[in-house]
Amino acid sequence: MAASQHAFDLKAQPGFSIIARLAIVALYLPILILVVFAFNATSSLGVWGGFSFDWFVKAWHNDLIINAALFSLFLATVAGVLATVMATMAAIAMTRTDAYRGQLVSYALINQPLIVPEIVTAISLLIVFAAVKSATGYSGTGYLVLAHTAFCIPFAYLPIRARLEGMDLTLETAAADLYADPWKAFLHVTLPRLAPGIVAGFMLAFVISLDDVVITDLVKSGGQETLPTYMLGQIRRDMTPEVNAAATMLLVPSILLVTAVHLINRKK
Amino acid sequence: MLALSQPIQPQTADRRLAVQAIGLHKSYGTGASAFLALDDVSIDIAENEFFTLLGPSGCGKTTLLRLIAGFNFPTNGQILLRGKDIAALPPFRRPINTVFQNYALFPHMSVAENIGFGLKMLGWTKSRSVDRVAAMLKLVRMETLADRRTSEISGGQQQRVALARALAPQPEVLLLDEPLSALDYKLRKEMQVELKRLQTETGITFIFVTHDQEEALAMSDRIAVMNRGRVLQVGRPREIYNAPVDRFVADFIGESNILSGRLVGQAAADAHQVRIAGAVATAYGKAGTSGDGTVQVLIRPEHVDVLDSPSSDCIPAVVEDEVFVGTDTRLQLRLNDGSTFTARLTNSPEQEKIRTSGTQVWLRIHSHSARLLGGDHVQHR
């Protein structure tokens, strides 16, 4: 596209290209290096010793890694589903209504995890859960599911709300006109139109849960490891490219899901 | 020439009523910012009638339609459907369907699924529903497009699907909210004929909302003219055009010349002698009783002859402009009291006459065509 057609085009400004390149390099070069050394033949993280799949094979046969990965997937799925259901209900409640007192406060509360520093949330959850733990004696996965659900809700909420706000309200009116009670109108008209937003919301929530370290590390009970907390534990000991291999495997679903969200949203 | 002195026959006396609005009020907001969208509206609509709500935007016609549909609820008053009060029922419990201005077709469904939606919600069996959808597709001449997505068909076709969808459940009343406004001129004319045909074939009561007075005159059995939340006049198209009750209705429907005159005598029960711009004419209707004897007289542009020599009881005028518009010639005239007057003369090749600006002419008003306009907004039911 010719830059001259636009009144102001950032891409045409001097220095734009250099800054953009530097930013991309700064963001992605470390990740690229991490991926490259996952294929290193020696156990060095800094000196290239030839190409090999050994570390992937090793990681694949390491029960600790596999169990951590499975637990991560389990947690991301359960928390993602719960967060998406709650986010959907919240988004409908807050868009299909007349303005009410405290609407802005509700919005701020839902988005609270986006604003409050993660370490603060993590420590407050740690304190509360410690109290619950000593009172009840329960130390299962419930705490992690609760915590992950809570911080996933705003990520699921945003695309669902955006989709709802873009929807033509007369479609729901038309459904009511054609004998659909509110539940049927939701099921047959709102939900099918909302589905892309819900899928996008779930995928984002899933990725956020999958990648979380800080809250998980503080909330988890002994013996519970997600892939990120396992890797964090590994790098405190003597680190091998096995961690790089695990990280690379963790990258794949994240990249795929975020790309899918982008494609779904672009379609409309 | 239609005799206007005849009393207007009540239209609904011998027919069953489909919809009755009784003393409807609808206000939005509260306190100082409150807006009265409907102000004491009462209307009777007979079964099998093509009834039009006509008025400028913001007059309350769409509000009234939405109250009948059940999308909004009245602040006060009753809505009866065949004698039963439905004002508190939600829309999905009313045997009334709507054709929306933007059609509101479900984009995630095919044409056939859209038409069958109401039947599905009513719990019709699959086979019965399939038959009905097929009949509806035939009725609106869309048989070949049943499996298309609604985004893959033209605006006129979407319009037909919206009609078929609303007619499929055989509602007692069909509401149409400016359904033709998005179509181009030619398609709009076609759809006017089509709508009239559908109404006759189905025998369903149609309540049609429009701001287009030509459309209203062409299609309706009766018209209710609305302004500022009130119904000003209800009547057949001819009545509304020939005998508007007030200045607003006269101005809104068709082209009009509204002149100031002075009452000089009474000719019959509803006929008065009125002096207008230097001549005396007979005007029909109720004379406004208030004030100093000044009255407003409506004369349609096509209800005068333009003479080139003086004659008794003719209004002198001077030609200001002449515009040829094909079937007609419009003469822009100025009367000797300073007011302007538009005359419309039908063209024919042998009678064509060019009148240049400044030519002195005389206007002869057709008998029975000058109307007295009441100044107050009387509601006629």
mmCIF file of N, CA, C and O in Angstrom, chain B residues 156-238:
data_model
loop_
_atom_site.group_PDB
_atom_site.id
_atom_site.type_symbol
_atom_site.label_atom_id
_atom_site.label_comp_id
_atom_site.label_asym_id
_atom_site.label_seq_id
_atom_site.Cartn_x
_atom_site.Cartn_y
_atom_site.Cartn_z
ATOM 1 N N GLY B 156 -33.677 -7.385 -1.795
ATOM 2 C CA GLY B 156 -35.077 -7.651 -2.083
ATOM 3 C C GLY B 156 -35.465 -9.069 -1.687
ATOM 4 O O GLY B 156 -36.564 -9.312 -1.177
ATOM 5 N N GLN B 157 -34.519 -10.000 -1.890
ATOM 6 C CA GLN B 157 -34.780 -11.395 -1.514
ATOM 7 C C GLN B 157 -34.808 -11.562 -0.006
ATOM 8 O O GLN B 157 -35.639 -12.304 0.533
ATOM 9 N N GLN B 158 -33.909 -10.824 0.688
ATOM 10 C CA GLN B 158 -33.916 -10.863 2.153
ATOM 11 C C GLN B 158 -35.264 -10.374 2.686
ATOM 12 O O GLN B 158 -35.818 -10.916 3.632
ATOM 13 N N GLN B 159 -35.769 -9.341 2.029
ATOM 14 C CA GLN B 159 -37.069 -8.785 2.376
ATOM 15 C C GLN B 159 -38.170 -9.846 2.283
ATOM 16 O O GLN B 159 -39.007 -9.978 3.174
ATOM 17 N N ARG B 160 -38.114 -10.631 1.213
ATOM 18 C CA ARG B 160 -39.120 -11.687 1.024
ATOM 19 C C ARG B 160 -38.986 -12.773 2.081
ATOM 20 O O ARG B 160 -39.976 -13.311 2.574
ATOM 21 N N VAL B 161 -37.735 -13.104 2.419
ATOM 22 C CA VAL B 161 -37.514 -14.126 3.447
ATOM 23 C C VAL B 161 -38.071 -13.631 4.792
ATOM 24 O O VAL B 161 -38.726 -14.376 5.527
ATOM 25 N N ALA B 162 -37.813 -12.347 5.090
ATOM 26 C CA ALA B 162 -38.310 -11.781 6.349
ATOM 27 C C ALA B 162 -39.835 -11.850 6.393
ATOM 28 O O ALA B 162 -40.435 -12.176 7.424
ATOM 29 N N LEU B 163 -40.469 -11.579 5.262
ATOM 30 C CA LEU B 163 -41.935 -11.668 5.171
ATOM 31 C C LEU B 163 -42.416 -13.101 5.380
ATOM 32 O O LEU B 163 -43.334 -13.355 6.159
ATOM 33 N N ALA B 164 -41.744 -14.034 4.676
ATOM 34 C CA ALA B 164 -42.145 -15.439 4.771
ATOM 35 C C ALA B 164 -41.958 -15.943 6.199
ATOM 36 O O ALA B 164 -42.805 -16.671 6.732
ATOM 37 N N ARG B 165 -40.855 -15.532 6.847
ATOM 38 C CA ARG B 165 -40.579 -15.967 8.209
ATOM 39 C C ARG B 165 -41.675 -15.485 9.172
ATOM 40 O O ARG B 165 -42.098 -16.202 10.066
ATOM 41 N N ALA B 166 -42.109 -14.238 8.955
ATOM 42 C CA ALA B 166 -43.116 -13.673 9.852
ATOM 43 C C ALA B 166 -44.514 -14.226 9.562
ATOM 44 O O ALA B 166 -45.350 -14.318 10.452
ATOM 45 N N LEU B 167 -44.757 -14.624 8.313
ATOM 46 C CA LEU B 167 -46.087 -15.135 7.947
ATOM 47 C C LEU B 167 -46.238 -16.624 8.255
ATOM 48 O O LEU B 167 -47.353 -17.114 8.438
ATOM 49 N N ALA B 168 -45.108 -17.349 8.302
ATOM 50 C CA ALA B 168 -45.159 -18.811 8.441
ATOM 51 C C ALA B 168 -45.997 -19.285 9.625
ATOM 52 O O ALA B 168 -46.809 -20.204 9.468
ATOM 53 N N PRO B 169 -45.851 -18.717 10.818
ATOM 54 C CA PRO B 169 -46.662 -19.215 11.947
ATOM 55 C C PRO B 169 -48.126 -18.773 11.903
ATOM 56 O O PRO B 169 -48.833 -18.964 12.872
ATOM 57 N N GLN B 170 -48.570 -18.212 10.784
ATOM 58 C CA GLN B 170 -49.945 -17.732 10.633
ATOM 59 C C GLN B 170 -50.378 -16.839 11.796
ATOM 60 O O GLN B 170 -51.300 -17.171 12.536
ATOM 61 N N PRO B 171 -49.692 -15.720 11.963
ATOM 62 C CA PRO B 171 -50.033 -14.822 13.063
ATOM 63 C C PRO B 171 -51.407 -14.200 12.838
ATOM 64 O O PRO B 171 -51.892 -14.171 11.712
ATOM 65 N N GLU B 172 -52.011 -13.713 13.924
ATOM 66 C CA GLU B 172 -53.284 -13.011 13.771
ATOM 67 C C GLU B 172 -53.055 -11.610 13.217
ATOM 68 O O GLU B 172 -53.913 -11.049 12.547
ATOM 69 N N VAL B 173 -51.889 -11.078 13.527
ATOM 70 C CA VAL B 173 -51.552 -9.729 13.051
ATOM 71 C C VAL B 173 -50.102 -9.730 12.602
ATOM 72 O O VAL B 173 -49.239 -10.314 13.260
ATOM 73 N N LEU B 174 -49.823 -9.109 11.457
ATOM 74 C CA LEU B 174 -48.450 -8.947 11.006
ATOM 75 C C LEU B 174 -48.071 -7.473 11.128
ATOM 76 O O LEU B 174 -48.785 -6.597 10.648
ATOM 77 N N LEU B 175 -46.944 -7.227 11.797
ATOM 78 C CA LEU B 175 -46.462 -5.859 11.949
ATOM 79 C C LEU B 175 -45.304 -5.633 10.985
ATOM 80 O O LEU B 175 -44.414 -6.475 10.883
ATOM 81 N N LEU B 176 -45.317 -4.511 10.282
ATOM 82 C CA LEU B 176 -44.233 -4.230 9.328
ATOM 83 C C LEU B 176 -43.649 -2.861 9.648
ATOM 84 O O LEU B 176 -44.336 -1.847 9.574
ATOM 85 N N ASP B 177 -42.360 -2.851 10.042
ATOM 86 C CA ASP B 177 -41.718 -1.615 10.480
ATOM 87 C C ASP B 177 -40.868 -1.036 9.352
ATOM 88 O O ASP B 177 -39.727 -1.433 9.179
ATOM 89 N N GLU B 178 -41.424 -0.133 8.598
ATOM 90 C CA GLU B 178 -40.744 0.485 7.444
ATOM 91 C C GLU B 178 -39.967 -0.551 6.638
ATOM 92 O O GLU B 178 -38.781 -0.377 6.393
ATOM 93 N N PRO B 179 -40.606 -1.631 6.210
ATOM 94 C CA PRO B 179 -39.841 -2.726 5.603
ATOM 95 C C PRO B 179 -39.288 -2.383 4.229
ATOM 96 O O PRO B 179 -38.377 -3.046 3.758
ATOM 97 N N LEU B 180 -39.804 -1.357 3.595
ATOM 98 C CA LEU B 180 -39.376 -1.070 2.222
ATOM 99 C C LEU B 180 -38.322 0.037 2.152
ATOM 100 O O LEU B 180 -37.829 0.356 1.080
ATOM 101 N N SER B 181 -37.978 0.603 3.311
ATOM 102 C CA SER B 181 -37.140 1.801 3.274
ATOM 103 C C SER B 181 -35.727 1.533 2.774
ATOM 104 O O SER B 181 -35.061 2.440 2.295
ATOM 105 N N ALA B 182 -35.263 0.268 2.869
ATOM 106 C CA ALA B 182 -33.888 -0.013 2.442
ATOM 107 C C ALA B 182 -33.803 -0.383 0.959
ATOM 108 O O ALA B 182 -32.720 -0.600 0.442
ATOM 109 N N LEU B 183 -34.948 -0.467 0.293
ATOM 110 C CA LEU B 183 -34.940 -0.906 -1.112
ATOM 111 C C LEU B 183 -34.893 0.299 -2.054
ATOM 112 O O LEU B 183 -35.334 1.390 -1.702
ATOM 113 N N ASP B 184 -34.373 0.078 -3.251
ATOM 114 C CA ASP B 184 -34.355 1.182 -4.210
ATOM 115 C C ASP B 184 -35.757 1.385 -4.795
ATOM 116 O O ASP B 184 -36.664 0.583 -4.596
ATOM 117 N N TYR B 185 -35.936 2.488 -5.499
ATOM 118 C CA TYR B 185 -37.254 2.954 -5.907
ATOM 119 C C TYR B 185 -38.068 1.892 -6.647
ATOM 120 O O TYR B 185 -39.208 1.614 -6.321
ATOM 121 N N LYS B 186 -37.433 1.254 -7.642
ATOM 122 C CA LYS B 186 -38.155 0.317 -8.503
ATOM 123 C C LYS B 186 -38.605 -0.904 -7.702
ATOM 124 O O LYS B 186 -39.742 -1.344 -7.784
ATOM 125 N N LEU B 187 -37.676 -1.431 -6.885
ATOM 126 C CA LEU B 187 -37.968 -2.598 -6.067
ATOM 127 C C LEU B 187 -39.050 -2.280 -5.041
ATOM 128 O O LEU B 187 -39.909 -3.104 -4.727
ATOM 129 N N ARG B 188 -39.012 -1.037 -4.551
ATOM 130 C CA ARG B 188 -39.989 -0.618 -3.552
ATOM 131 C C ARG B 188 -41.398 -0.646 -4.152
ATOM 132 O O ARG B 188 -42.338 -1.114 -3.540
ATOM 133 N N LYS B 189 -41.504 -0.152 -5.386
ATOM 134 C CA LYS B 189 -42.806 -0.151 -6.072
ATOM 135 C C LYS B 189 -43.293 -1.585 -6.258
ATOM 136 O O LYS B 189 -44.473 -1.883 -6.046
ATOM 137 N N GLU B 190 -42.376 -2.495 -6.665
ATOM 138 C CA GLU B 190 -42.741 -3.901 -6.846
ATOM 139 C C GLU B 190 -43.226 -4.509 -5.539
ATOM 140 O O GLU B 190 -44.230 -5.223 -5.494
ATOM 141 N N MET B 191 -42.478 -4.208 -4.455
ATOM 142 C CA MET B 191 -42.813 -4.811 -3.168
ATOM 143 C C MET B 191 -44.128 -4.271 -2.608
ATOM 144 O O MET B 191 -44.819 -4.958 -1.876
ATOM 145 N N GLN B 192 -44.479 -3.027 -2.979
ATOM 146 C CA GLN B 192 -45.769 -2.484 -2.549
ATOM 147 C C GLN B 192 -46.905 -3.340 -3.085
ATOM 148 O O GLN B 192 -47.826 -3.713 -2.362
ATOM 149 N N VAL B 193 -46.805 -3.673 -4.366
ATOM 150 C CA VAL B 193 -47.817 -4.521 -5.003
ATOM 151 C C VAL B 193 -47.808 -5.905 -4.360
ATOM 152 O O VAL B 193 -48.859 -6.483 -4.050
ATOM 153 N N GLU B 194 -46.583 -6.413 -4.143
ATOM 154 C CA GLU B 194 -46.395 -7.739 -3.563
ATOM 155 C C GLU B 194 -47.008 -7.833 -2.155
ATOM 156 O O GLU B 194 -47.695 -8.792 -1.816
ATOM 157 N N LEU B 195 -46.764 -6.811 -1.349
ATOM 158 C CA LEU B 195 -47.295 -6.793 0.016
ATOM 159 C C LEU B 195 -48.822 -6.789 0.008
ATOM 160 O O LEU B 195 -49.459 -7.501 0.783
ATOM 161 N N LYS B 196 -49.361 -5.992 -0.874
ATOM 162 C CA LYS B 196 -50.814 -5.898 -0.994
ATOM 163 C C LYS B 196 -51.384 -7.268 -1.383
ATOM 164 O O LYS B 196 -52.381 -7.720 -0.831
ATOM 165 N N ARG B 197 -50.696 -7.944 -2.321
ATOM 166 C CA ARG B 197 -51.128 -9.275 -2.766
ATOM 167 C C ARG B 197 -51.072 -10.266 -1.595
ATOM 168 O O ARG B 197 -52.017 -11.019 -1.358
ATOM 169 N N LEU B 198 -49.954 -10.235 -0.837
ATOM 170 C CA LEU B 198 -49.797 -11.156 0.292
ATOM 171 C C LEU B 198 -50.886 -10.933 1.333
ATOM 172 O O LEU B 198 -51.425 -11.879 1.898
ATOM 173 N N GLN B 199 -51.213 -9.667 1.545
ATOM 174 C CA GLN B 199 -52.228 -9.363 2.555
ATOM 175 C C GLN B 199 -53.583 -9.913 2.122
ATOM 176 O O GLN B 199 -54.301 -10.520 2.903
ATOM 177 N N THR B 200 -53.908 -9.741 0.838
ATOM 178 C CA THR B 200 -55.181 -10.239 0.321
ATOM 179 C C THR B 200 -55.202 -11.765 0.349
ATOM 180 O O THR B 200 -56.193 -12.361 0.756
ATOM 181 N N GLU B 201 -54.088 -12.391 -0.059
ATOM 182 C CA GLU B 201 -54.058 -13.858 -0.140
ATOM 183 C C GLU B 201 -54.108 -14.514 1.231
ATOM 184 O O GLU B 201 -54.735 -15.553 1.400
ATOM 185 N N THR B 202 -53.417 -13.915 2.195
ATOM 186 C CA THR B 202 -53.352 -14.562 3.507
ATOM 187 C C THR B 202 -54.516 -14.154 4.407
ATOM 188 O O THR B 202 -54.852 -14.876 5.340
ATOM 189 N N GLY B 203 -55.121 -13.005 4.138
ATOM 190 C CA GLY B 203 -56.228 -12.553 4.974
ATOM 191 C C GLY B 203 -55.800 -12.134 6.371
ATOM 192 O O GLY B 203 -56.618 -12.039 7.274
ATOM 193 N N ILE B 204 -54.493 -11.903 6.549
ATOM 194 C CA ILE B 204 -53.986 -11.505 7.863
ATOM 195 C C ILE B 204 -54.043 -9.980 7.987
ATOM 196 O O ILE B 204 -53.839 -9.266 7.009
ATOM 197 N N THR B 205 -54.335 -9.496 9.186
ATOM 198 C CA THR B 205 -54.328 -8.061 9.437
ATOM 199 C C THR B 205 -52.882 -7.547 9.369
ATOM 200 O O THR B 205 -52.006 -8.082 10.037
ATOM 201 N N PHE B 206 -52.663 -6.541 8.536
ATOM 202 C CA PHE B 206 -51.318 -5.956 8.430
ATOM 203 C C PHE B 206 -51.321 -4.592 9.117
ATOM 204 O O PHE B 206 -52.201 -3.776 8.852
ATOM 205 N N ILE B 207 -50.348 -4.358 9.982
ATOM 206 C CA ILE B 207 -50.140 -3.009 10.507
ATOM 207 C C ILE B 207 -48.781 -2.544 10.021
ATOM 208 O O ILE B 207 -47.757 -3.140 10.340
ATOM 209 N N PHE B 208 -48.802 -1.508 9.200
ATOM 210 C CA PHE B 208 -47.640 -1.112 8.423
ATOM 211 C C PHE B 208 -47.187 0.272 8.884
ATOM 212 O O PHE B 208 -48.003 1.194 8.975
ATOM 213 N N VAL B 209 -45.915 0.385 9.211
ATOM 214 C CA VAL B 209 -45.387 1.682 9.665
ATOM 215 C C VAL B 209 -44.567 2.309 8.547
ATOM 216 O O VAL B 209 -43.723 1.639 7.953
ATOM 217 N N THR B 210 -44.833 3.556 8.227
ATOM 218 C CA THR B 210 -44.022 4.233 7.214
ATOM 219 C C THR B 210 -44.040 5.745 7.442
ATOM 220 O O THR B 210 -44.916 6.273 8.115
ATOM 221 N N HIS B 211 -43.019 6.420 6.888
ATOM 222 C CA HIS B 211 -43.030 7.877 6.891
ATOM 223 C C HIS B 211 -43.313 8.379 5.476
ATOM 224 O O HIS B 211 -43.337 9.571 5.227
ATOM 225 N N ASP B 212 -43.531 7.424 4.550
ATOM 226 C CA ASP B 212 -43.692 7.764 3.138
ATOM 227 C C ASP B 212 -45.190 7.851 2.817
ATOM 228 O O ASP B 212 -45.880 6.838 2.725
ATOM 229 N N GLN B 213 -45.698 9.075 2.658
ATOM 230 C CA GLN B 213 -47.133 9.257 2.496
ATOM 231 C C GLN B 213 -47.653 8.643 1.196
ATOM 232 O O GLN B 213 -48.763 8.120 1.143
ATOM 233 N N GLU B 214 -46.814 8.627 0.161
ATOM 234 C CA GLU B 214 -47.231 8.054 -1.119
ATOM 235 C C GLU B 214 -47.476 6.555 -0.971
ATOM 236 O O GLU B 214 -48.465 6.012 -1.457
ATOM 237 N N GLU B 215 -46.514 5.893 -0.248
ATOM 238 C CA GLU B 215 -46.608 4.471 0.030
ATOM 239 C C GLU B 215 -47.886 4.182 0.828
ATOM 240 O O GLU B 215 -48.622 3.240 0.534
ATOM 241 N N ALA B 216 -48.146 5.020 1.818
ATOM 242 C CA ALA B 216 -49.318 4.828 2.669
ATOM 243 C C ALA B 216 -50.600 4.947 1.853
ATOM 244 O O ALA B 216 -51.510 4.115 1.966
ATOM 245 N N LEU B 217 -50.671 5.967 0.990
ATOM 246 C CA LEU B 217 -51.878 6.173 0.174
ATOM 247 C C LEU B 217 -52.087 4.999 -0.772
ATOM 248 O O LEU B 217 -53.208 4.550 -0.984
ATOM 249 N N ALA B 218 -50.985 4.496 -1.339
ATOM 250 C CA ALA B 218 -51.101 3.453 -2.364
ATOM 251 C C ALA B 218 -51.530 2.109 -1.786
ATOM 252 O O ALA B 218 -52.189 1.330 -2.462
ATOM 253 N N MET B 219 -51.132 1.795 -0.551
ATOM 254 C CA MET B 219 -51.316 0.439 -0.053
ATOM 255 C C MET B 219 -52.440 0.260 0.956
ATOM 256 O O MET B 219 -52.976 -0.841 1.102
ATOM 257 N N SER B 220 -52.790 1.297 1.677
ATOM 258 C CA SER B 220 -53.585 1.094 2.891
ATOM 259 C C SER B 220 -55.086 1.023 2.644
ATOM 260 O O SER B 220 -55.613 1.676 1.750
ATOM 261 N N ASP B 221 -55.769 0.239 3.497
ATOM 262 C CA ASP B 221 -57.218 0.367 3.612
ATOM 263 C C ASP B 221 -57.524 1.617 4.422
ATOM 264 O O ASP B 221 -58.365 2.411 4.065
ATOM 265 N N ARG B 222 -56.820 1.744 5.547
ATOM 266 C CA ARG B 222 -56.968 2.957 6.343
ATOM 267 C C ARG B 222 -55.604 3.400 6.853
ATOM 268 O O ARG B 222 -54.672 2.599 6.977
ATOM 269 N N ILE B 223 -55.520 4.684 7.146
ATOM 270 C CA ILE B 223 -54.267 5.295 7.599
ATOM 271 C C ILE B 223 -54.529 6.033 8.910
ATOM 272 O O ILE B 223 -55.572 6.682 9.049
ATOM 273 N N ALA B 224 -53.592 5.897 9.843
ATOM 274 C CA ALA B 224 -53.622 6.777 11.017
ATOM 275 C C ALA B 224 -52.435 7.719 10.886
ATOM 276 O O ALA B 224 -51.294 7.271 10.798
ATOM 277 N N VAL B 225 -52.720 9.019 10.833
ATOM 278 C CA VAL B 225 -51.625 9.992 10.736
ATOM 279 C C VAL B 225 -51.232 10.398 12.148
ATOM 280 O O VAL B 225 -52.091 10.775 12.954
ATOM 281 N N MET B 226 -49.939 10.279 12.455
ATOM 282 C CA MET B 226 -49.465 10.579 13.806
ATOM 283 C C MET B 226 -48.456 11.712 13.793
ATOM 284 O O MET B 226 -47.735 11.910 12.826
ATOM 285 N N ASN B 227 -48.456 12.459 14.897
ATOM 286 C CA ASN B 227 -47.417 13.471 15.107
ATOM 287 C C ASN B 227 -47.264 13.710 16.598
ATOM 288 O O ASN B 227 -48.252 13.739 17.325
ATOM 289 N N ARG B 228 -46.035 13.853 17.055
ATOM 290 C CA ARG B 228 -45.739 14.125 18.467
ATOM 291 C C ARG B 228 -46.490 13.214 19.420
ATOM 292 O O ARG B 228 -47.062 13.658 20.409
ATOM 293 N N GLY B 229 -46.499 11.918 19.107
ATOM 294 C CA GLY B 229 -47.083 10.950 20.027
ATOM 295 C C GLY B 229 -48.596 10.869 20.020
ATOM 296 O O GLY B 229 -49.183 10.169 20.834
ATOM 297 N N ARG B 230 -49.235 11.606 19.113
ATOM 298 C CA ARG B 230 -50.695 11.597 19.072
ATOM 299 C C ARG B 230 -51.179 11.154 17.701
ATOM 300 O O ARG B 230 -50.508 11.360 16.700
ATOM 301 N N VAL B 231 -52.391 10.554 17.694
ATOM 302 C CA VAL B 231 -53.037 10.230 16.428
ATOM 303 C C VAL B 231 -53.895 11.426 16.045
ATOM 304 O O VAL B 231 -54.767 11.832 16.803
ATOM 305 N N LEU B 232 -53.614 12.005 14.877
ATOM 306 C CA LEU B 232 -54.342 13.200 14.473
ATOM 307 C C LEU B 232 -55.597 12.857 13.688
ATOM 308 O O LEU B 232 -56.620 13.512 13.809
ATOM 309 N N GLN B 233 -55.500 11.839 12.852
ATOM 310 C CA GLN B 233 -56.642 11.484 12.011
ATOM 311 C C GLN B 233 -56.527 10.033 11.585
ATOM 312 O O GLN B 233 -55.439 9.545 11.298
ATOM 313 N N VAL B 234 -57.671 9.345 11.553
ATOM 314 C CA VAL B 234 -57.726 7.988 11.035
ATOM 315 C C VAL B 234 -58.757 7.965 9.922
ATOM 316 O O VAL B 234 -59.858 8.489 10.100
ATOM 317 N N GLY B 235 -58.405 7.396 8.797
ATOM 318 C CA GLY B 235 -59.392 7.338 7.717
ATOM 319 C C GLY B 235 -58.848 6.638 6.488
ATOM 320 O O GLY B 235 -57.677 6.259 6.445
ATOM 321 N N ARG B 236 -59.744 6.460 5.516
ATOM 322 C CA ARG B 236 -59.321 5.889 4.246
ATOM 323 C C ARG B 236 -58.395 6.876 3.537
ATOM 324 O O ARG B 236 -58.485 8.093 3.784
ATOM 325 N N PRO B 237 -57.528 6.396 2.637
ATOM 326 C CA PRO B 237 -56.585 7.298 1.965
ATOM 327 C C PRO B 237 -57.268 8.515 1.341
ATOM 328 O O PRO B 237 -56.790 9.637 1.483
ATOM 329 N N ARG B 238 -58.413 8.286 0.690
ATOM 330 C CA ARG B 238 -59.106 9.405 0.036
ATOM 331 C C ARG B 238 -59.573 10.446 1.055
ATOM 332 O O ARG B 238 -59.492 11.651 0.816
#
